[in-house]
């Protein structure tokens, strides 16, 4: 059984096992941009014991937890969910995170633990994400809603590449913030910033996962 888990891709496991994404976050495995890698391959890349992760996934399967499986839903429903739950949410999250990051850098910039450069990184991410989401809203999503998924391969290729860039920006964010861990004596603003960053990281990874591993995969399936 664990052999089959080890051979499956992270994206597949994230779809199949409710709560798997929590485990992937714990082990810092990228199930959204790196969702095509098998569990074995991804664990080896991070120097982790794959059996340990497979055991944790088995325990999850045994709990009988459920999650909404978007793979068999019409693309219109998934697109509506993506727009309401992630596109709108990122547009709310980023301005506030940038404001908090600027405050923390202004007040604590001299401390070695201060995430100097975070506000600029978040500003860049906001601009990249806004351009990316507009491409989806104005080009890709209307194509999929008209049922012309197979012709959407070129924009999907561009959007996957941009997802990889968002993933790289998240890696830089983690490096700047000690894996989004505030110092023990961090002030309330600093703690609020990092709580918001954790939520943004989780949301962005889930957003990319649903697009890469569900929406795009379904769109490119040959029609019989």
CSV table of C-alpha atoms in Angstrom, one decimal, residues 10-206:
chain,number,residue,atom,x,y,z
A,10,UNK,CA,2.0,15.1,-4.7
A,11,UNK,CA,-0.8,16.7,-6.7
A,12,UNK,CA,-2.7,13.5,-6.9
A,13,UNK,CA,-2.3,12.8,-3.2
A,14,UNK,CA,-3.4,16.4,-2.3
A,15,UNK,CA,-6.6,15.7,-4.3
A,16,UNK,CA,-7.2,12.2,-3.0
A,17,UNK,CA,-6.4,12.5,0.7
A,18,UNK,CA,-8.2,15.1,2.8
A,19,UNK,CA,-5.7,16.9,5.0
A,20,UNK,CA,-2.7,15.8,2.9
A,21,UNK,CA,-1.7,19.4,2.2
A,22,UNK,CA,-1.2,20.0,6.0
A,23,UNK,CA,1.3,17.2,6.0
A,24,UNK,CA,3.0,18.5,2.9
A,25,UNK,CA,3.3,22.0,4.6
A,26,UNK,CA,4.8,20.4,7.7
A,27,UNK,CA,7.5,18.7,5.6
A,28,UNK,CA,7.8,21.8,3.3
A,29,UNK,CA,6.9,19.8,0.2
A,30,UNK,CA,5.6,21.8,-2.7
A,31,UNK,CA,2.4,20.1,-3.8
A,32,UNK,CA,1.2,23.0,-6.1
A,33,UNK,CA,4.1,23.9,-8.5
A,34,UNK,CA,5.9,20.6,-7.7
A,35,UNK,CA,2.7,18.6,-7.8
A,36,UNK,CA,3.9,16.5,-10.7
A,37,UNK,CA,6.7,14.9,-8.6
A,38,UNK,CA,6.1,11.5,-7.0
A,39,UNK,CA,6.2,11.4,-3.2
A,40,UNK,CA,9.4,9.4,-3.4
A,41,UNK,CA,11.1,11.9,-5.7
A,42,UNK,CA,9.9,15.0,-3.7
A,43,UNK,CA,11.1,13.5,-0.4
A,44,UNK,CA,14.5,12.5,-1.9
A,45,UNK,CA,14.9,16.1,-3.2
A,46,UNK,CA,14.5,17.4,0.4
A,47,UNK,CA,16.5,14.6,2.1
A,48,UNK,CA,13.4,13.4,3.9
A,49,UNK,CA,12.4,9.8,4.8
A,50,UNK,CA,9.5,9.1,2.4
A,51,UNK,CA,8.2,6.2,4.6
A,52,UNK,CA,7.7,8.7,7.4
A,53,UNK,CA,5.5,10.9,5.2
A,54,UNK,CA,3.6,7.9,3.7
A,55,UNK,CA,2.8,6.7,7.3
A,56,UNK,CA,1.4,10.1,8.2
A,57,UNK,CA,-0.7,10.0,5.0
A,58,UNK,CA,-1.9,6.5,5.9
A,59,UNK,CA,-3.0,7.7,9.4
A,60,UNK,CA,-4.9,10.5,7.7
A,61,UNK,CA,-6.7,8.1,5.4
A,62,UNK,CA,-7.7,6.1,8.5
A,63,UNK,CA,-9.4,9.1,10.1
A,64,UNK,CA,-12.1,9.2,7.4
A,65,UNK,CA,-11.8,13.0,7.1
A,66,UNK,CA,-13.5,14.4,4.0
A,67,UNK,CA,-12.9,17.3,1.6
A,68,UNK,CA,-14.6,18.7,-1.4
A,69,UNK,CA,-13.3,16.8,-4.5
A,70,UNK,CA,-13.3,19.3,-7.4
A,71,UNK,CA,-12.1,16.9,-10.0
A,72,UNK,CA,-15.5,15.7,-11.2
A,73,UNK,CA,-17.2,19.1,-10.9
A,74,UNK,CA,-18.0,21.2,-13.9
A,75,UNK,CA,-15.2,23.7,-14.6
A,76,UNK,CA,-17.7,26.6,-14.2
A,77,UNK,CA,-18.2,25.7,-10.5
A,78,UNK,CA,-14.5,25.4,-9.8
A,79,UNK,CA,-13.8,28.7,-11.6
A,80,UNK,CA,-16.5,30.4,-9.5
A,81,UNK,CA,-14.8,29.0,-6.4
A,82,UNK,CA,-11.3,30.1,-7.5
A,83,UNK,CA,-12.6,33.7,-8.1
A,84,UNK,CA,-14.5,34.0,-4.9
A,85,UNK,CA,-12.2,32.1,-2.5
A,86,UNK,CA,-8.7,33.0,-3.9
A,87,UNK,CA,-8.7,35.8,-6.4
A,88,UNK,CA,-10.8,38.1,-4.3
A,89,UNK,CA,-9.0,37.0,-1.1
A,90,UNK,CA,-5.5,37.7,-2.4
A,91,UNK,CA,-6.6,41.2,-3.4
A,92,UNK,CA,-7.7,41.8,0.2
A,93,UNK,CA,-4.7,40.1,1.8
A,94,UNK,CA,-1.8,41.7,0.0
A,95,UNK,CA,-2.3,45.5,0.7
A,96,UNK,CA,-2.7,44.8,4.4
A,97,UNK,CA,0.4,42.5,4.5
A,98,UNK,CA,2.5,45.1,2.7
A,99,UNK,CA,1.3,47.8,5.2
A,100,UNK,CA,2.2,45.6,8.2
A,101,UNK,CA,5.6,44.6,6.6
A,102,UNK,CA,6.5,48.3,6.1
A,103,UNK,CA,5.7,49.1,9.7
A,104,UNK,CA,7.8,46.2,11.0
A,105,UNK,CA,10.7,47.1,8.8
A,106,UNK,CA,10.5,50.8,9.9
A,107,UNK,CA,10.4,50.0,13.6
A,108,UNK,CA,12.6,46.9,13.8
A,109,UNK,CA,14.8,47.3,10.7
A,110,UNK,CA,18.1,47.3,12.8
A,111,UNK,CA,17.4,43.9,14.3
A,112,UNK,CA,19.0,40.9,12.6
A,113,UNK,CA,15.7,39.0,12.8
A,114,UNK,CA,13.8,41.7,11.0
A,115,UNK,CA,12.6,40.6,7.5
A,116,UNK,CA,14.1,43.6,5.7
A,117,UNK,CA,13.0,43.6,2.0
A,118,UNK,CA,9.7,41.8,2.8
A,119,UNK,CA,7.4,44.7,1.9
A,120,UNK,CA,9.2,45.1,-1.5
A,121,UNK,CA,8.9,41.4,-2.1
A,122,UNK,CA,5.2,41.4,-1.3
A,123,UNK,CA,4.7,44.4,-3.5
A,124,UNK,CA,6.3,42.6,-6.4
A,125,UNK,CA,4.2,39.5,-5.7
A,126,UNK,CA,1.0,41.7,-5.6
A,127,UNK,CA,1.9,43.1,-9.1
A,128,UNK,CA,2.8,39.7,-10.5
A,129,UNK,CA,-0.3,38.0,-9.1
A,130,UNK,CA,-2.7,40.8,-10.3
A,131,UNK,CA,-1.4,40.5,-13.8
A,132,UNK,CA,-1.6,36.7,-13.6
A,133,UNK,CA,-5.2,36.7,-12.2
A,134,UNK,CA,-6.3,39.1,-14.9
A,135,UNK,CA,-5.0,36.8,-17.6
A,136,UNK,CA,-7.1,34.0,-16.1
A,137,UNK,CA,-10.2,36.2,-15.7
A,138,UNK,CA,-10.0,37.7,-19.1
A,139,UNK,CA,-8.5,34.9,-21.3
A,140,UNK,CA,-8.4,31.4,-19.8
A,141,UNK,CA,-11.6,31.2,-17.7
A,142,UNK,CA,-13.8,32.5,-20.5
A,143,UNK,CA,-12.3,29.9,-22.9
A,144,UNK,CA,-12.9,27.1,-20.4
A,145,UNK,CA,-16.5,28.3,-19.7
A,146,UNK,CA,-17.1,28.1,-23.5
A,147,UNK,CA,-15.9,24.5,-23.4
A,148,UNK,CA,-12.8,25.0,-25.6
A,149,UNK,CA,-10.4,23.5,-23.1
A,150,UNK,CA,-8.0,21.7,-25.5
A,151,UNK,CA,-7.3,25.0,-27.4
A,152,UNK,CA,-6.4,26.5,-24.1
A,153,UNK,CA,-3.0,24.7,-24.0
A,154,UNK,CA,-0.9,27.8,-24.9
A,155,UNK,CA,-2.3,30.1,-22.2
A,156,UNK,CA,-2.2,27.2,-19.7
A,157,UNK,CA,1.5,26.8,-20.4
A,158,UNK,CA,2.1,30.5,-19.7
A,159,UNK,CA,0.1,30.3,-16.5
A,160,UNK,CA,1.9,27.2,-15.2
A,161,UNK,CA,5.2,29.0,-15.8
A,162,UNK,CA,3.9,32.0,-13.8
A,163,UNK,CA,2.8,29.6,-11.0
A,164,UNK,CA,6.4,28.4,-10.8
A,165,UNK,CA,7.5,32.0,-10.4
A,166,UNK,CA,4.9,32.5,-7.6
A,167,UNK,CA,6.4,29.4,-6.0
A,168,UNK,CA,9.9,30.8,-6.2
A,169,UNK,CA,8.7,34.1,-4.6
A,170,UNK,CA,7.1,32.1,-1.8
A,171,UNK,CA,10.5,30.4,-1.2
A,172,UNK,CA,12.1,33.8,-0.9
A,173,UNK,CA,9.4,34.9,1.5
A,174,UNK,CA,10.1,31.8,3.7
A,175,UNK,CA,13.8,32.5,3.6
A,176,UNK,CA,13.3,36.1,4.7
A,177,UNK,CA,11.0,35.3,7.5
A,178,UNK,CA,12.7,32.2,9.1
A,179,UNK,CA,9.9,30.0,7.6
A,180,UNK,CA,7.3,32.6,8.8
A,181,UNK,CA,8.4,32.1,12.4
A,182,UNK,CA,8.4,35.4,14.5
A,183,UNK,CA,11.1,35.9,17.1
A,184,UNK,CA,10.1,35.1,20.7
A,185,UNK,CA,9.9,38.8,21.6
A,186,UNK,CA,8.1,39.9,18.5
A,187,UNK,CA,5.6,42.8,18.9
A,188,UNK,CA,1.9,42.4,18.1
A,189,UNK,CA,2.3,43.9,14.7
A,190,UNK,CA,5.0,41.5,13.8
A,191,UNK,CA,2.9,38.5,15.0
A,192,UNK,CA,-0.1,39.8,13.1
A,193,UNK,CA,2.0,40.1,9.9
A,194,UNK,CA,3.3,36.5,10.2
A,195,UNK,CA,-0.2,35.1,11.0
A,196,UNK,CA,-1.4,36.8,7.8
A,197,UNK,CA,1.6,35.5,5.8
A,198,UNK,CA,0.9,31.9,6.9
A,199,UNK,CA,-2.7,32.3,5.8
A,200,UNK,CA,-1.6,33.9,2.5
A,201,UNK,CA,1.0,31.1,1.9
A,202,UNK,CA,-1.6,28.4,2.5
A,203,UNK,CA,-4.2,30.1,0.3
A,204,UNK,CA,-1.8,30.7,-2.6
A,205,UNK,CA,-0.5,27.1,-2.5
A,206,UNK,CA,-4.1,25.7,-2.5
